[in-house]
C-alpha atoms as an extended CHARMM CRD file, in Angstrom:
* protein
*
       149  EXT
         1         1  UNK       CA              0.0000000000        0.0000000000        0.0000000000  PROA      1               0.0000000000
         2         2  UNK       CA              2.8640000000        2.3410000000        0.8240000000  PROA      2               0.0000000000
         3         3  UNK       CA              4.4090000000        1.7320000000       -2.5990000000  PROA      3               0.0000000000
         4         4  UNK       CA              1.1360000000        2.5600000000       -4.3460000000  PROA      4               0.0000000000
         5         5  UNK       CA              0.8420000000        5.7960000000       -2.3860000000  PROA      5               0.0000000000
         6         6  UNK       CA              4.4280000000        6.6950000000       -3.2470000000  PROA      6               0.0000000000
         7         7  UNK       CA              3.8400000000        6.0650000000       -6.9430000000  PROA      7               0.0000000000
         8         8  UNK       CA              0.6610000000        8.1670000000       -6.8360000000  PROA      8               0.0000000000
         9         9  UNK       CA              2.5290000000       11.0070000000       -5.1280000000  PROA      9               0.0000000000
        10        10  UNK       CA              5.2820000000       10.6850000000       -7.7350000000  PROA      10              0.0000000000
        11        11  UNK       CA              2.7070000000       11.0310000000      -10.4970000000  PROA      11              0.0000000000
        12        12  UNK       CA              1.1560000000       14.1030000000       -8.9150000000  PROA      12              0.0000000000
        13        13  UNK       CA              4.4650000000       15.7830000000       -8.0610000000  PROA      13              0.0000000000
        14        14  UNK       CA              6.1110000000       14.7630000000      -11.3160000000  PROA      14              0.0000000000
        15        15  UNK       CA              3.4640000000       15.5610000000      -13.8870000000  PROA      15              0.0000000000
        16        16  UNK       CA              0.4780000000       17.4890000000      -12.6240000000  PROA      16              0.0000000000
        17        17  UNK       CA              2.2290000000       20.1670000000      -10.5450000000  PROA      17              0.0000000000
        18        18  UNK       CA              5.0260000000       21.0730000000      -13.0350000000  PROA      18              0.0000000000
        19        19  UNK       CA              2.7190000000       21.2680000000      -16.0290000000  PROA      19              0.0000000000
        20        20  UNK       CA              0.0320000000       23.1850000000      -14.1580000000  PROA      20              0.0000000000
        21        21  UNK       CA              2.7830000000       25.6230000000      -13.0960000000  PROA      21              0.0000000000
        22        22  UNK       CA              3.9060000000       25.9930000000      -16.7020000000  PROA      22              0.0000000000
        23        23  UNK       CA              0.4330000000       26.4210000000      -18.1920000000  PROA      23              0.0000000000
        24        24  UNK       CA             -0.9020000000       28.7040000000      -15.4170000000  PROA      24              0.0000000000
        25        25  UNK       CA              1.2810000000       31.7030000000      -16.2730000000  PROA      25              0.0000000000
        26        26  UNK       CA              2.8890000000       33.3060000000      -19.2430000000  PROA      26              0.0000000000
        27        27  UNK       CA              4.7870000000       30.6660000000      -21.1750000000  PROA      27              0.0000000000
        28        28  UNK       CA              8.4790000000       31.5030000000      -21.2780000000  PROA      28              0.0000000000
        29        29  UNK       CA             11.7290000000       29.6330000000      -21.5720000000  PROA      29              0.0000000000
        30        30  UNK       CA             12.6070000000       30.0460000000      -17.8710000000  PROA      30              0.0000000000
        31        31  UNK       CA              9.1750000000       28.8270000000      -16.8200000000  PROA      31              0.0000000000
        32        32  UNK       CA              9.5640000000       25.8070000000      -19.0810000000  PROA      32              0.0000000000
        33        33  UNK       CA             13.0200000000       25.0030000000      -17.6650000000  PROA      33              0.0000000000
        34        34  UNK       CA             11.7750000000       25.2090000000      -14.0840000000  PROA      34              0.0000000000
        35        35  UNK       CA              8.8380000000       22.9300000000      -14.8680000000  PROA      35              0.0000000000
        36        36  UNK       CA             11.1140000000       20.4380000000      -16.6090000000  PROA      36              0.0000000000
        37        37  UNK       CA             13.6240000000       20.3920000000      -13.7380000000  PROA      37              0.0000000000
        38        38  UNK       CA             10.8220000000       19.8930000000      -11.2120000000  PROA      38              0.0000000000
        39        39  UNK       CA              9.4210000000       17.1040000000      -13.3730000000  PROA      39              0.0000000000
        40        40  UNK       CA             12.7480000000       15.2700000000      -13.6330000000  PROA      40              0.0000000000
        41        41  UNK       CA             13.6190000000       15.5740000000       -9.9400000000  PROA      41              0.0000000000
        42        42  UNK       CA             10.1560000000       14.5170000000       -8.7880000000  PROA      42              0.0000000000
        43        43  UNK       CA              9.9920000000       11.4940000000      -11.0960000000  PROA      43              0.0000000000
        44        44  UNK       CA             13.4850000000       10.2020000000      -10.3450000000  PROA      44              0.0000000000
        45        45  UNK       CA             13.1110000000       10.9470000000       -6.6340000000  PROA      45              0.0000000000
        46        46  UNK       CA              9.8550000000        9.0110000000       -6.5510000000  PROA      46              0.0000000000
        47        47  UNK       CA             11.3570000000        6.1030000000       -8.4410000000  PROA      47              0.0000000000
        48        48  UNK       CA             14.3330000000        5.9580000000       -6.0830000000  PROA      48              0.0000000000
        49        49  UNK       CA             12.0680000000        6.1450000000       -3.0280000000  PROA      49              0.0000000000
        50        50  UNK       CA              9.7890000000        3.4310000000       -4.4100000000  PROA      50              0.0000000000
        51        51  UNK       CA             12.8050000000        1.2270000000       -5.1390000000  PROA      51              0.0000000000
        52        52  UNK       CA             14.0350000000        1.6510000000       -1.5740000000  PROA      52              0.0000000000
        53        53  UNK       CA             10.5890000000        0.7920000000       -0.2220000000  PROA      53              0.0000000000
        54        54  UNK       CA             10.3210000000       -2.2400000000       -2.5270000000  PROA      54              0.0000000000
        55        55  UNK       CA             13.5500000000       -3.7270000000       -1.1850000000  PROA      55              0.0000000000
        56        56  UNK       CA             12.5930000000       -3.1760000000        2.4370000000  PROA      56              0.0000000000
        57        57  UNK       CA             13.5240000000       -6.3150000000        4.4230000000  PROA      57              0.0000000000
        58        58  UNK       CA             10.1660000000       -6.2440000000        6.2230000000  PROA      58              0.0000000000
        59        59  UNK       CA              8.3570000000       -6.5970000000        2.9110000000  PROA      59              0.0000000000
        60        60  UNK       CA             10.6640000000       -9.4050000000        1.8340000000  PROA      60              0.0000000000
        61        61  UNK       CA              9.8290000000      -11.3580000000        4.9950000000  PROA      61              0.0000000000
        62        62  UNK       CA              6.2020000000      -11.3910000000        3.8310000000  PROA      62              0.0000000000
        63        63  UNK       CA              7.3340000000      -12.8760000000        0.5130000000  PROA      63              0.0000000000
        64        64  UNK       CA              9.4530000000      -15.4400000000        2.3220000000  PROA      64              0.0000000000
        65        65  UNK       CA              6.4390000000      -16.7810000000        4.2000000000  PROA      65              0.0000000000
        66        66  UNK       CA              5.1070000000      -18.2760000000        0.9850000000  PROA      66              0.0000000000
        67        67  UNK       CA              5.2900000000      -22.0680000000        0.9590000000  PROA      67              0.0000000000
        68        68  UNK       CA              8.4750000000      -23.6100000000       -0.3890000000  PROA      68              0.0000000000
        69        69  UNK       CA             10.7810000000      -20.5730000000        0.0030000000  PROA      69              0.0000000000
        70        70  UNK       CA             13.2130000000      -19.4840000000        2.6600000000  PROA      70              0.0000000000
        71        71  UNK       CA             13.7280000000      -15.8950000000        3.7740000000  PROA      71              0.0000000000
        72        72  UNK       CA             17.2790000000      -15.7130000000        2.4040000000  PROA      72              0.0000000000
        73        73  UNK       CA             16.3310000000      -17.2000000000       -0.9680000000  PROA      73              0.0000000000
        74        74  UNK       CA             13.3950000000      -14.8110000000       -1.3300000000  PROA      74              0.0000000000
        75        75  UNK       CA             15.5500000000      -11.7970000000       -0.4620000000  PROA      75              0.0000000000
        76        76  UNK       CA             18.3160000000      -12.7800000000       -2.8920000000  PROA      76              0.0000000000
        77        77  UNK       CA             15.8860000000      -13.5880000000       -5.6790000000  PROA      77              0.0000000000
        78        78  UNK       CA             13.9850000000      -10.3420000000       -5.2180000000  PROA      78              0.0000000000
        79        79  UNK       CA             17.1350000000       -8.2240000000       -5.2540000000  PROA      79              0.0000000000
        80        80  UNK       CA             18.6350000000      -10.0110000000       -8.2620000000  PROA      80              0.0000000000
        81        81  UNK       CA             15.4130000000       -9.7800000000      -10.2310000000  PROA      81              0.0000000000
        82        82  UNK       CA             14.9530000000       -6.1230000000       -9.3910000000  PROA      82              0.0000000000
        83        83  UNK       CA             18.5150000000       -5.2510000000      -10.3610000000  PROA      83              0.0000000000
        84        84  UNK       CA             18.0700000000       -7.2280000000      -13.5850000000  PROA      84              0.0000000000
        85        85  UNK       CA             15.0150000000       -5.1630000000      -14.5140000000  PROA      85              0.0000000000
        86        86  UNK       CA             16.8710000000       -1.9530000000      -13.6640000000  PROA      86              0.0000000000
        87        87  UNK       CA             19.8100000000       -3.0750000000      -15.8370000000  PROA      87              0.0000000000
        88        88  UNK       CA             17.5070000000       -3.8660000000      -18.7590000000  PROA      88              0.0000000000
        89        89  UNK       CA             15.8250000000       -0.4720000000      -18.4450000000  PROA      89              0.0000000000
        90        90  UNK       CA             19.1630000000        1.3560000000      -18.2740000000  PROA      90              0.0000000000
        91        91  UNK       CA             20.5440000000       -0.5040000000      -21.2970000000  PROA      91              0.0000000000
        92        92  UNK       CA             17.4890000000        0.2960000000      -23.3850000000  PROA      92              0.0000000000
        93        93  UNK       CA             17.1870000000        3.9100000000      -22.2650000000  PROA      93              0.0000000000
        94        94  UNK       CA             20.8310000000        4.8810000000      -22.5550000000  PROA      94              0.0000000000
        95        95  UNK       CA             21.3360000000        3.1610000000      -25.9050000000  PROA      95              0.0000000000
        96        96  UNK       CA             18.2530000000        4.9010000000      -27.3070000000  PROA      96              0.0000000000
        97        97  UNK       CA             19.4760000000        8.2690000000      -26.0450000000  PROA      97              0.0000000000
        98        98  UNK       CA             22.9050000000        7.6440000000      -27.6040000000  PROA      98              0.0000000000
        99        99  UNK       CA             21.3300000000        6.4630000000      -30.8460000000  PROA      99              0.0000000000
       100       100  UNK       CA             19.1090000000        9.5390000000      -30.9540000000  PROA      100             0.0000000000
       101       101  UNK       CA             22.0750000000       11.8580000000      -30.5190000000  PROA      101             0.0000000000
       102       102  UNK       CA             24.0070000000        9.9910000000      -33.2160000000  PROA      102             0.0000000000
       103       103  UNK       CA             21.0740000000       10.0070000000      -35.6510000000  PROA      103             0.0000000000
       104       104  UNK       CA             20.5080000000       13.7200000000      -35.0690000000  PROA      104             0.0000000000
       105       105  UNK       CA             24.1170000000       14.5210000000      -35.9730000000  PROA      105             0.0000000000
       106       106  UNK       CA             24.3920000000       12.0900000000      -38.8760000000  PROA      106             0.0000000000
       107       107  UNK       CA             21.0130000000       12.9330000000      -40.3960000000  PROA      107             0.0000000000
       108       108  UNK       CA             21.5530000000       16.6890000000      -40.3580000000  PROA      108             0.0000000000
       109       109  UNK       CA             24.9880000000       16.2650000000      -41.9430000000  PROA      109             0.0000000000
       110       110  UNK       CA             23.5540000000       13.8430000000      -44.4970000000  PROA      110             0.0000000000
       111       111  UNK       CA             20.7740000000       16.2520000000      -45.4690000000  PROA      111             0.0000000000
       112       112  UNK       CA             23.2810000000       19.0500000000      -45.9450000000  PROA      112             0.0000000000
       113       113  UNK       CA             25.5010000000       16.8270000000      -48.0850000000  PROA      113             0.0000000000
       114       114  UNK       CA             22.5940000000       15.5060000000      -50.1560000000  PROA      114             0.0000000000
       115       115  UNK       CA             21.3900000000       19.0360000000      -50.8830000000  PROA      115             0.0000000000
       116       116  UNK       CA             24.7680000000       19.7670000000      -52.5000000000  PROA      116             0.0000000000
       117       117  UNK       CA             25.2910000000       16.4400000000      -54.2890000000  PROA      117             0.0000000000
       118       118  UNK       CA             22.4910000000       13.9060000000      -54.8700000000  PROA      118             0.0000000000
       119       119  UNK       CA             24.8840000000       11.0630000000      -55.7220000000  PROA      119             0.0000000000
       120       120  UNK       CA             25.9490000000       10.5160000000      -52.0790000000  PROA      120             0.0000000000
       121       121  UNK       CA             22.4740000000        9.5740000000      -50.8590000000  PROA      121             0.0000000000
       122       122  UNK       CA             23.3790000000        5.8760000000      -50.4630000000  PROA      122             0.0000000000
       123       123  UNK       CA             26.5350000000        6.5190000000      -48.4510000000  PROA      123             0.0000000000
       124       124  UNK       CA             24.8080000000        8.9900000000      -46.1570000000  PROA      124             0.0000000000
       125       125  UNK       CA             21.9450000000        6.5740000000      -45.5820000000  PROA      125             0.0000000000
       126       126  UNK       CA             24.4520000000        3.9580000000      -44.3960000000  PROA      126             0.0000000000
       127       127  UNK       CA             25.8430000000        6.3320000000      -41.7660000000  PROA      127             0.0000000000
       128       128  UNK       CA             22.3660000000        7.1710000000      -40.4760000000  PROA      128             0.0000000000
       129       129  UNK       CA             21.5340000000        3.4550000000      -40.3350000000  PROA      129             0.0000000000
       130       130  UNK       CA             24.7080000000        2.6830000000      -38.3970000000  PROA      130             0.0000000000
       131       131  UNK       CA             23.8270000000        5.3410000000      -35.8560000000  PROA      131             0.0000000000
       132       132  UNK       CA             20.3500000000        3.8600000000      -35.5130000000  PROA      132             0.0000000000
       133       133  UNK       CA             21.8860000000        0.4350000000      -34.9460000000  PROA      133             0.0000000000
       134       134  UNK       CA             23.1980000000        1.5640000000      -31.5550000000  PROA      134             0.0000000000
       135       135  UNK       CA             19.6340000000        1.6570000000      -30.2180000000  PROA      135             0.0000000000
       136       136  UNK       CA             18.8600000000       -1.7350000000      -31.7130000000  PROA      136             0.0000000000
       137       137  UNK       CA             21.9510000000       -3.2880000000      -30.1280000000  PROA      137             0.0000000000
       138       138  UNK       CA             20.8770000000       -1.9290000000      -26.7510000000  PROA      138             0.0000000000
       139       139  UNK       CA             17.4120000000       -3.3960000000      -27.2410000000  PROA      139             0.0000000000
       140       140  UNK       CA             18.9020000000       -6.7950000000      -28.0940000000  PROA      140             0.0000000000
       141       141  UNK       CA             21.0780000000       -6.7170000000      -24.9670000000  PROA      141             0.0000000000
       142       142  UNK       CA             17.9920000000       -5.7690000000      -22.9490000000  PROA      142             0.0000000000
       143       143  UNK       CA             16.1180000000       -8.8070000000      -24.3020000000  PROA      143             0.0000000000
       144       144  UNK       CA             19.0940000000      -10.9910000000      -23.4090000000  PROA      144             0.0000000000
       145       145  UNK       CA             19.0770000000       -9.6610000000      -19.8370000000  PROA      145             0.0000000000
       146       146  UNK       CA             15.3240000000      -10.2040000000      -19.5340000000  PROA      146             0.0000000000
       147       147  UNK       CA             15.7200000000      -13.7300000000      -20.8890000000  PROA      147             0.0000000000
       148       148  UNK       CA             18.0400000000      -14.5810000000      -17.9880000000  PROA      148             0.0000000000
       149       149  UNK       CA             15.5870000000      -13.4390000000      -15.2850000000  PROA      149             0.0000000000
């Protein structure tokens, strides 16, 4: 129940309050930056707090009382599984961010080059595809991590 309340508070503090602050006044760049910073800190703070609450030893004792499991096995399994999901999320997220940055640079350079000479379209498309492959490799690694859980 405490985790559900924390996630609800994270939603309210992370989305509703920053965007109502931004839309309530005159829309400016500083107002947008403040709303975005509040959004990021509230979301990540709520996720960290929920993660800490989820790995509370008192909650793991309740899971250990299930038939056929010991307290130590339940605690180790819960921590390993949770860290596996966090690793899969980090691999996917960071590889997609890196791929997006690479595609943004390669695609803008490719468009500038194509506008001067149409014959280099194929070569520029290869570079954009290679940059996009970074995100796909991260997704494949994420599936491999999830397959081990």
